[in-house]
Short mmCIF file of C-alpha atoms in Angstrom, two decimals:
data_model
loop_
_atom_site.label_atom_id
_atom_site.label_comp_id
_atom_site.label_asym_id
_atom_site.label_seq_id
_atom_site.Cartn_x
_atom_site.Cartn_y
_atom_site.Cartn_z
CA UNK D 1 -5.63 38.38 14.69
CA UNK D 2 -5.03 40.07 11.59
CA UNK D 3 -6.30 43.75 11.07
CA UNK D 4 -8.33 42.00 7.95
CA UNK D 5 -9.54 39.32 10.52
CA UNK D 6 -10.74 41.72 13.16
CA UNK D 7 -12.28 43.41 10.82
CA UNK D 8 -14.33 40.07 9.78
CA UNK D 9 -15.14 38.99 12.79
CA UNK D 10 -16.44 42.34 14.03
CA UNK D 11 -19.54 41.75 11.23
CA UNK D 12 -22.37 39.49 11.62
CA UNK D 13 -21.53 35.69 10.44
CA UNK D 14 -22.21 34.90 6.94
CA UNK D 15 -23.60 31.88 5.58
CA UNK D 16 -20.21 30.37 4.77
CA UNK D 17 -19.11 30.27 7.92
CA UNK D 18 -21.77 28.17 9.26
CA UNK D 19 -21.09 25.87 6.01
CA UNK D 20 -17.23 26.40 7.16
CA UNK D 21 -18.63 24.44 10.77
CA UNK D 22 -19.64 21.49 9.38
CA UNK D 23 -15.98 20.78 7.64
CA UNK D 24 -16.85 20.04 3.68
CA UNK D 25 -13.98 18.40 2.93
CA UNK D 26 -14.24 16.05 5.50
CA UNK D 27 -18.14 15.96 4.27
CA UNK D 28 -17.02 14.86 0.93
CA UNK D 29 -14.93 12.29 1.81
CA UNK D 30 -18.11 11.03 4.33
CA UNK D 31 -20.20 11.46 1.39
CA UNK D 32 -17.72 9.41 -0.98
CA UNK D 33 -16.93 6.14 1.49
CA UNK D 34 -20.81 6.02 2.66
CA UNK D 35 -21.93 5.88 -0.76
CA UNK D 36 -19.21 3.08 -1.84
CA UNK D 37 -20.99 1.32 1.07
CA UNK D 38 -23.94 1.81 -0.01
CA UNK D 39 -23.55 0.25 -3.77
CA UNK D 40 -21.21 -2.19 -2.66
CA UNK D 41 -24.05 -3.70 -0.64
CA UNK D 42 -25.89 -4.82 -3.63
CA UNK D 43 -29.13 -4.52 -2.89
CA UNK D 44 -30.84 -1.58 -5.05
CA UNK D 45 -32.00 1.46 -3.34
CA UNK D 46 -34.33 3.85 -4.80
CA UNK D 47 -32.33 6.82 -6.17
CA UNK D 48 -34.15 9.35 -4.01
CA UNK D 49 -33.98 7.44 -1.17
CA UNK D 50 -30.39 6.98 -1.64
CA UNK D 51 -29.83 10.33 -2.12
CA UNK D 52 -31.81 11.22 1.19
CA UNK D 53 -29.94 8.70 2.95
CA UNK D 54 -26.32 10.19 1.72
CA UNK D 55 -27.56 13.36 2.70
CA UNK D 56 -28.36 12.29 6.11
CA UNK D 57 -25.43 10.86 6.58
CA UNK D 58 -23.41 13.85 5.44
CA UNK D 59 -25.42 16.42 7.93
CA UNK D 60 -24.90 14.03 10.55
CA UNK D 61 -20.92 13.86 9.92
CA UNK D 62 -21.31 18.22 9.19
CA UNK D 63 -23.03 18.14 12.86
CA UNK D 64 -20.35 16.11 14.95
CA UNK D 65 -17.98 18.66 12.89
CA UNK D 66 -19.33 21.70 14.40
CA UNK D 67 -19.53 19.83 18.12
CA UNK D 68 -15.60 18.89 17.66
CA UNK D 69 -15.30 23.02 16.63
CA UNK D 70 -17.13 24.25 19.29
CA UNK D 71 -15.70 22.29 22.25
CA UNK D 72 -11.95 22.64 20.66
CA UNK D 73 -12.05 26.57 20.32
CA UNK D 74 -9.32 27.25 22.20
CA UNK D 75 -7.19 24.40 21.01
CA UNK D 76 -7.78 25.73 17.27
CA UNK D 77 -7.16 29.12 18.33
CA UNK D 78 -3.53 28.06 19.30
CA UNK D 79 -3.02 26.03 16.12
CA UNK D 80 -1.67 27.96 12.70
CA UNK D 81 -3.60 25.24 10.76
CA UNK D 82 -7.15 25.80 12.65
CA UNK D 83 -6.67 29.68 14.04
CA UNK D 84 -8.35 30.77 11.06
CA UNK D 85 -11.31 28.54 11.86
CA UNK D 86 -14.88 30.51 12.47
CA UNK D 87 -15.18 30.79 16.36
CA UNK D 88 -11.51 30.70 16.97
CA UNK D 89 -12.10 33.73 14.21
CA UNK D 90 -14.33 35.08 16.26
CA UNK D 91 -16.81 35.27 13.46
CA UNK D 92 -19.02 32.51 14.58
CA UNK D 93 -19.92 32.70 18.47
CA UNK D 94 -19.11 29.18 20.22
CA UNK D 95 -22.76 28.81 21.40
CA UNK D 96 -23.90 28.99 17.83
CA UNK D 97 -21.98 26.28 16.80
CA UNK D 98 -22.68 24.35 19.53
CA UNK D 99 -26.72 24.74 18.89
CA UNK D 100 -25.97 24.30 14.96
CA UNK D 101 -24.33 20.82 16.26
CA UNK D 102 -27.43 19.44 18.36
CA UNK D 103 -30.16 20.73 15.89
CA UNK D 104 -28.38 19.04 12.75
CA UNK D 105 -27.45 16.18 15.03
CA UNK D 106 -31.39 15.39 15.94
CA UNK D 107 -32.03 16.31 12.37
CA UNK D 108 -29.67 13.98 10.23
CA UNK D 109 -30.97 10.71 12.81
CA UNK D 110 -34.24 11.39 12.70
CA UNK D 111 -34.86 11.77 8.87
CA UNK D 112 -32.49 8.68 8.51
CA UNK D 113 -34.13 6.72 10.67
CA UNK D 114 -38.01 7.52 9.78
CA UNK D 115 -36.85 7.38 5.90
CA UNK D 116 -34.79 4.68 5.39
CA UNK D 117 -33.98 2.38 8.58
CA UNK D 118 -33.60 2.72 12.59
CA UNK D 119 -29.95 0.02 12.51
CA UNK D 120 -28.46 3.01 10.01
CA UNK D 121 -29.98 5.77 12.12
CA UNK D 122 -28.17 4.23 15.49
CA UNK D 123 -25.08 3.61 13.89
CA UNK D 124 -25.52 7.65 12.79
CA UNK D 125 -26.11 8.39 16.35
CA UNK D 126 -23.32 6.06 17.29
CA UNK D 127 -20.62 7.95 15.04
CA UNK D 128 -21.78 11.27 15.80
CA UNK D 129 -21.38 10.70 19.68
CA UNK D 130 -18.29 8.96 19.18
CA UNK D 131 -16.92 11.71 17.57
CA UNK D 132 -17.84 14.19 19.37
CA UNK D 133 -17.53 12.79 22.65
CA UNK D 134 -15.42 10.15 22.89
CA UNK D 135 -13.13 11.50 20.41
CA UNK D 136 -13.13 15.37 21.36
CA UNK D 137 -14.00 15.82 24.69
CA UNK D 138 -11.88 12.41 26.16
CA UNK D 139 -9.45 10.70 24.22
CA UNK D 140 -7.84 14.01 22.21
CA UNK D 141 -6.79 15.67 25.00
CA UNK D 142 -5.86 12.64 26.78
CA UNK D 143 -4.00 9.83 24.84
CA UNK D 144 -1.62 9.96 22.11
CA UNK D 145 -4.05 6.96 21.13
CA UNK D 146 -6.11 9.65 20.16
CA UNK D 147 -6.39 9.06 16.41
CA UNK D 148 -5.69 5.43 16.59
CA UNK D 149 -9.24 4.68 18.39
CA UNK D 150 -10.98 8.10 17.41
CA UNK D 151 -10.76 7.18 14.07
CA UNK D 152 -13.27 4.66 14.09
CA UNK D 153 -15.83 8.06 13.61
CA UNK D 154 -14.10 7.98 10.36
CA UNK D 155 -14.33 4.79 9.23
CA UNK D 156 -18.39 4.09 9.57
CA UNK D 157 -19.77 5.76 6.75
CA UNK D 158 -19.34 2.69 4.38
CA UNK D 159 -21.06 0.69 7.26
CA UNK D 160 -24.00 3.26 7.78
CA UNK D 161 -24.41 3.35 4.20
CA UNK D 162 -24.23 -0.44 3.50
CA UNK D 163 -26.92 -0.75 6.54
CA UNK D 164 -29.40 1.94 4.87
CA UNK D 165 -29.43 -0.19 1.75
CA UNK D 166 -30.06 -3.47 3.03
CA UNK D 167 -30.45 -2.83 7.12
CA UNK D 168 -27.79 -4.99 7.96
CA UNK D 169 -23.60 -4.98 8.23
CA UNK D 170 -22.44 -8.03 7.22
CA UNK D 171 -18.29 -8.79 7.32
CA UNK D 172 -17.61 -6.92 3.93
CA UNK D 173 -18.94 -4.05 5.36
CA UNK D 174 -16.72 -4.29 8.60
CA UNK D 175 -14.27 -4.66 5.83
CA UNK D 176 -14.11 -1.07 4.38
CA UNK D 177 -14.52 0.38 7.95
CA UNK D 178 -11.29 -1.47 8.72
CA UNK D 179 -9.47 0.08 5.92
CA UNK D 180 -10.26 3.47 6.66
CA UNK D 181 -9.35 2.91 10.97
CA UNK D 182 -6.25 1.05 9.97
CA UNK D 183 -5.17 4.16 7.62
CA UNK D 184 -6.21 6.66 9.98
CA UNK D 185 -3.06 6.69 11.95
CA UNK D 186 -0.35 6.36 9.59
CA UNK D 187 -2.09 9.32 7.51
CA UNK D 188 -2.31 11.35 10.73
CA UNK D 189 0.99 10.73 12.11
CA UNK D 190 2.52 11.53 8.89
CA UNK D 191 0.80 14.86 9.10
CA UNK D 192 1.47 15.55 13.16
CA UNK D 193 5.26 14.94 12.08
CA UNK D 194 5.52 18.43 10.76
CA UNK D 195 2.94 20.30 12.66
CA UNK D 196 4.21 18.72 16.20
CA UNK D 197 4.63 21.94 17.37
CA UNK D 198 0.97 23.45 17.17
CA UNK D 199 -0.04 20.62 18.87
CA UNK D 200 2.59 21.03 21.44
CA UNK D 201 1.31 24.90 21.92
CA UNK D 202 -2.34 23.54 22.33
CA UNK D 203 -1.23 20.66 24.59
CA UNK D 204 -2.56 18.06 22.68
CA UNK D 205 -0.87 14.67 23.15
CA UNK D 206 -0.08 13.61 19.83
CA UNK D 207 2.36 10.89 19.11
CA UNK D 208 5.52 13.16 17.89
CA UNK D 209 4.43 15.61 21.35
CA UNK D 210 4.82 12.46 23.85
CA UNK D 211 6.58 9.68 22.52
CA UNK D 212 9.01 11.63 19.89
CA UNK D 213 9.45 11.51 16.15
CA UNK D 214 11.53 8.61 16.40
CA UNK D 215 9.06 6.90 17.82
CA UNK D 216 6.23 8.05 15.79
CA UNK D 217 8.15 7.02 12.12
CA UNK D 218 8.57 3.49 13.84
CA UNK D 219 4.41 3.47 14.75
CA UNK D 220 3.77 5.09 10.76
CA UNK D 221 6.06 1.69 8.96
CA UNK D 222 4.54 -0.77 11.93
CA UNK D 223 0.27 0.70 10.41
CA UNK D 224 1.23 0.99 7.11
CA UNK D 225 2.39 -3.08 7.30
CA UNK D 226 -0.50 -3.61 9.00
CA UNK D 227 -2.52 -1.69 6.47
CA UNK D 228 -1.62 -3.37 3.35
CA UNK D 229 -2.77 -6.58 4.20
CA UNK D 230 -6.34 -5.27 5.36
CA UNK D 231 -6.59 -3.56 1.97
CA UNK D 232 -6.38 -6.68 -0.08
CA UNK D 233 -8.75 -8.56 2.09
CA UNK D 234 -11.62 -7.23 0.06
CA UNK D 235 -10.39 -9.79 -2.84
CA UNK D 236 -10.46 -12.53 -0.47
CA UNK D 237 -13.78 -12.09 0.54
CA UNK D 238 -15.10 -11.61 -3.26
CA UNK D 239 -16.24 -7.72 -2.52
CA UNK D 240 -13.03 -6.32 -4.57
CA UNK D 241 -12.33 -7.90 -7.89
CA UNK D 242 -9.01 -8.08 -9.85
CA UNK D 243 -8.80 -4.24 -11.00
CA UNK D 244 -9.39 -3.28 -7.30
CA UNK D 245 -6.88 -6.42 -6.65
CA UNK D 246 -4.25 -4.19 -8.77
CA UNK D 247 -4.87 -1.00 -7.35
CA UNK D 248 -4.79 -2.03 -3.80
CA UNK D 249 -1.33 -3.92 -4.60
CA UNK D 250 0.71 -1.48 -6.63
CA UNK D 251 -0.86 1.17 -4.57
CA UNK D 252 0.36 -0.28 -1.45
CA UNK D 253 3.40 -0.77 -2.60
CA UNK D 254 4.32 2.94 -3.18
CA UNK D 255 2.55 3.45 0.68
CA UNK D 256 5.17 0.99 1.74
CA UNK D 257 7.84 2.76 -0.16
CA UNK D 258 6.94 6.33 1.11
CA UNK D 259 6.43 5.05 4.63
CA UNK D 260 10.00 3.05 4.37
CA UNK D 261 11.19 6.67 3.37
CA UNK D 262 9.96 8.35 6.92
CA UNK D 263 11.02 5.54 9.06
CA UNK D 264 14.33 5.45 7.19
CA UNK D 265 14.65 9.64 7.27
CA UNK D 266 14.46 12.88 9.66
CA UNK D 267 11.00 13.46 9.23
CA UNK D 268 10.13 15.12 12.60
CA UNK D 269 13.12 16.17 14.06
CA UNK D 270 13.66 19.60 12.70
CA UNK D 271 11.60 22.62 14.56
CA UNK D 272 8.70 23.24 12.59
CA UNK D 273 9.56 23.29 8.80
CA UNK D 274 6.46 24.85 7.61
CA UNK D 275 7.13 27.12 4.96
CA UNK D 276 3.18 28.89 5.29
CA UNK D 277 0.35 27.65 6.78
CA UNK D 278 -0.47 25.77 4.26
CA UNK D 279 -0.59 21.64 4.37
CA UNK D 280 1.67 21.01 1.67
CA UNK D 281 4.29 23.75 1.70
CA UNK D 282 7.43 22.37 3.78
CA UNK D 283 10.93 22.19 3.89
CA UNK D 284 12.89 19.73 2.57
CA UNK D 285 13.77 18.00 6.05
CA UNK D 286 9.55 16.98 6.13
CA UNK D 287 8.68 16.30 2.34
CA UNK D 288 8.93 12.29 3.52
CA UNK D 289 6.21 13.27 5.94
CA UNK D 290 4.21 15.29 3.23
CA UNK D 291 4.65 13.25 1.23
CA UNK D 292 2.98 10.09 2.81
CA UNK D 293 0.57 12.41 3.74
CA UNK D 294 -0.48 13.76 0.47
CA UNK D 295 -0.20 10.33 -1.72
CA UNK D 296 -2.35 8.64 1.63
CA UNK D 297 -5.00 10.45 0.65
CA UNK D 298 -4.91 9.78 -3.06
CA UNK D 299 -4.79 6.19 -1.98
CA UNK D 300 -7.67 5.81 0.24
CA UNK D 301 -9.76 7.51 -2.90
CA UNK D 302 -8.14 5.26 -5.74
CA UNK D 303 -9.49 2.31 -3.37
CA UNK D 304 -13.05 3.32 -2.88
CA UNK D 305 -13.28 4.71 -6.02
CA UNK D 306 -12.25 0.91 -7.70
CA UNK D 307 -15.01 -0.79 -5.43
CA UNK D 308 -17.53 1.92 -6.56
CA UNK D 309 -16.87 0.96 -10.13
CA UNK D 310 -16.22 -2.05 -10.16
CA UNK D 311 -19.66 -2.41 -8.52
CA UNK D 312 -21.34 -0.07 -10.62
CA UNK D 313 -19.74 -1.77 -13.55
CA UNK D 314 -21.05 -5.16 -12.57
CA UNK D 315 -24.42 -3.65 -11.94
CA UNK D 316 -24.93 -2.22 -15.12
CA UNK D 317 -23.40 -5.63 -17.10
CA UNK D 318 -26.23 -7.63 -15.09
CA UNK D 319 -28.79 -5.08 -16.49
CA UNK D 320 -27.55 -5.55 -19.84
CA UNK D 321 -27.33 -9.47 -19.91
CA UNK P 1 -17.17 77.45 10.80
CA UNK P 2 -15.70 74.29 11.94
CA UNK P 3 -15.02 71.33 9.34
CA UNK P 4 -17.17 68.08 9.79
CA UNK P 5 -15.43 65.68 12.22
CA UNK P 6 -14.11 62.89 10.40
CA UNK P 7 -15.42 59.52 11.50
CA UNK P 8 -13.63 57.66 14.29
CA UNK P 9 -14.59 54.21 11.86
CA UNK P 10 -13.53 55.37 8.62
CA UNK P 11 -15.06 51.74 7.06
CA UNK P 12 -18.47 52.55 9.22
CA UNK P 13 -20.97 52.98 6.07
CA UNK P 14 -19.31 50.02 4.22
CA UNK P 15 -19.57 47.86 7.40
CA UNK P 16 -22.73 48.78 7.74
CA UNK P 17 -23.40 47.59 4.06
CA UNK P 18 -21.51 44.51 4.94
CA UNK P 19 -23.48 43.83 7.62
CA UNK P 20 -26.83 44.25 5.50
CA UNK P 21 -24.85 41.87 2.61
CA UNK P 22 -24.26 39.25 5.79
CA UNK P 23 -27.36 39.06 7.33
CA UNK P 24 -29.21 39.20 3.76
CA UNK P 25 -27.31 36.22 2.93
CA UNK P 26 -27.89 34.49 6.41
CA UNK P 27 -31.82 35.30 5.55
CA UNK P 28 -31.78 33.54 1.87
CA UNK P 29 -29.51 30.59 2.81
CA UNK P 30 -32.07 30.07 5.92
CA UNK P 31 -35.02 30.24 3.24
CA UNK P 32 -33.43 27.62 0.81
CA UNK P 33 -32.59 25.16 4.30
CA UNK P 34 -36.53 25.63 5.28
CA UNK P 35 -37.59 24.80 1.36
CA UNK P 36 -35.45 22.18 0.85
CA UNK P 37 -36.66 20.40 4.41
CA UNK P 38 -40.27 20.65 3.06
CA UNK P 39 -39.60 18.78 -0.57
CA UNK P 40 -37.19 16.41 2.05
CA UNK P 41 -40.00 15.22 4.01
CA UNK P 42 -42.96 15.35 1.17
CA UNK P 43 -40.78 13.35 -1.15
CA UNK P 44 -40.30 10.96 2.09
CA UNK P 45 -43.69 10.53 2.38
CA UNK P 46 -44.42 10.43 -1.55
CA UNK P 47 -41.85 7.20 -1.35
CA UNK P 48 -42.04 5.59 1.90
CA UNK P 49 -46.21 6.07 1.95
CA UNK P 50 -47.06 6.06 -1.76
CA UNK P 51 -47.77 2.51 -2.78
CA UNK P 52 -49.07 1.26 0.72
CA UNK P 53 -51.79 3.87 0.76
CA UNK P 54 -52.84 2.66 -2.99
CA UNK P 55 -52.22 -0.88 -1.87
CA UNK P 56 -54.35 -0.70 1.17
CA UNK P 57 -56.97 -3.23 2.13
CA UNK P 58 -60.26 -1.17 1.35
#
């Protein structure tokens, strides 16, 4: 650690680092796909309940977050991108995290299921254990599969918050949980290309650690084909109309394009061509990589963001007529 | 006369302040959880509770 650093973590925690647990960016993304769920169901939910139910749904996700960082300490601690994390730190003790974890856990299910409905509150329960369980304690340290079936943590929200508005998860649901598992990997992989060697220090068996970059380009183009066409399934179902119809297209196009660009490049094979710690900040042999990355991201929001207004849109022309 | 010894820590007081600022903040961000569980479950209640109990058969 850093003489800064030791200084830190020799003082009590503050309250940020306990937010810093729960992983807010990861929250806001939760918050973001379970709400598109939740309008795209149709059904009207009372603001406040909505609201309590988002928030439920947000702690729960926060919770499983601070399970994943207190049973992965001493992986993070031997990763550049998650050293700085609190109990790697040493700022937060693992304990505290672990009790944080539980408390919010019983918490977020509880309130969800007494306000709003017991089928969201299970499927809560189901993600959080699946996360932290399945995902961190057995299949991260075990598979390079990790991320392919862990990501299915990921990609509930928009079913638990479809099934708080109307208690049920019909197919279009299932739909936008498919997007977000079949985008998982290609997103993930396209990261692990240029940090394949903290996850070699911390022995974690990611794709690019077991199987090779080679390898790992060829499994990126093979999702991101298979990803397209589960993005534009929305239309065929009648959830996604004919904006999200463009933005799903022309959008997957370019993912096609920047995915072509990694399978067709060198993405991978040069020793770690970070430039700082930092996500986006690499050299030129990995910008493919970063690249796909980055514009995955911006993706995955220009789709939910369509079917939230398209919905919303819809909505508020039905008031009006 | 000897001079004062200087302090193995020379950052002691402002850790100590820092450690004051920490747990202060721990203290108020605990408060605002606790107060914004109560409105949680009375506006729960106020919702889920509200119209049955003036609906009920009497």
């Amino acid at each position: 650690m850093t003489p800064p650093a030791i200084a830190r973590a020799a003082l009590p925690p503050r309250w940020q680092d306990y937010v810093q647990l729960l992983k807010p960016r990861v929250m806001s993304l939760v918050v973001f796909t379970a709400a598109t769920g939740m309008i795209c169901a149709g059904t009207p939910l009372n603001p406040v309940m909505g609201a309590i139910a988002i928030l439920c749904i947000a702690v729960g996700a926060g919770a499983s977050a601070s399970l994943n960082m207190w049973y992965d300490a001493d992986i993070d601690a031997r990763m550049r991108r998650t050293r700085g994390r609190p109990v790697p730190a040493g700022r937060v003790q693992a304990a505290d995290a672990l009790a944080l974890g539980i408390v919010l856990s019983l918490f977020s299910v509880m309130i969800l299921g007494l306000a709003i409905n017991w089928f969201a509150a299970g499927l809560l329960a189901f993600t959080i254990f699946f996360y932290a369980v399945v995902y961190t304690m057995w299949l991260k340290r075990w598979t390079a599969q990790n991320i392919v079936i862990g990501g299915l943590a990921g990609a509930l929200p928009p079913v638990i918050g479809w099934a708080a508005a109307t208690g049920q998860a019909p197919l279009d649901a299932w739909l936008l949980c498919a997007i977000i598992f079949m985008w998982t990997p290609p997103h993930f992989w396209a990261l692990s290309l240029y940090t394949s060697e903290d996850y070699a220090a911390a022995g974690v068996p990611m794709l690019p650690v077991t199987a090779g970059a080679a390898a790992t380009r060829r499994h990126i183009w093979i999702y991101s084909l298979l990803l397209i066409p589960v993005c534009l399934a929305p239309v065929a179902t009648g959830l996604g109309g004919t904006t999200y119809l463009a933005v799903a297209g022309l959008g997957g196009a370019v993912f096609l394009l920047l995915a072509w660009r990694v399978r067709s490049g060198r993405a991978g094979d040069a020793a770690d061509p970070r430039v700082t710690d930092g996500l986006y900040d690499v050299q030129a042999a990995a910008r493919d990589a970063r690249n796909l990355f980055a514009y995955s991201i911006l993706y995955l929001t220009l789709l939910f963001a369509t079917l939230l207004g398209e919905h919303l849109w819809g909505r508020a022309a039905g008031g009006l007529s | 006369m000897t001079e004062p010894e200087t302090p193995s820590n020379p950052a002691g007081a402002g850790s100590v302040d820092a450690a004051a600022r920490a747990r202060r903040g721990r203290n108020i961000a605990i408060a605002i959880g606790l107060v914004g569980f109560v409105v949680l479950v009375y506006l729960v209640t106020v919702f889920r509770m509200g119209g049955n109990v003036i609906n009920r058969p009497l």
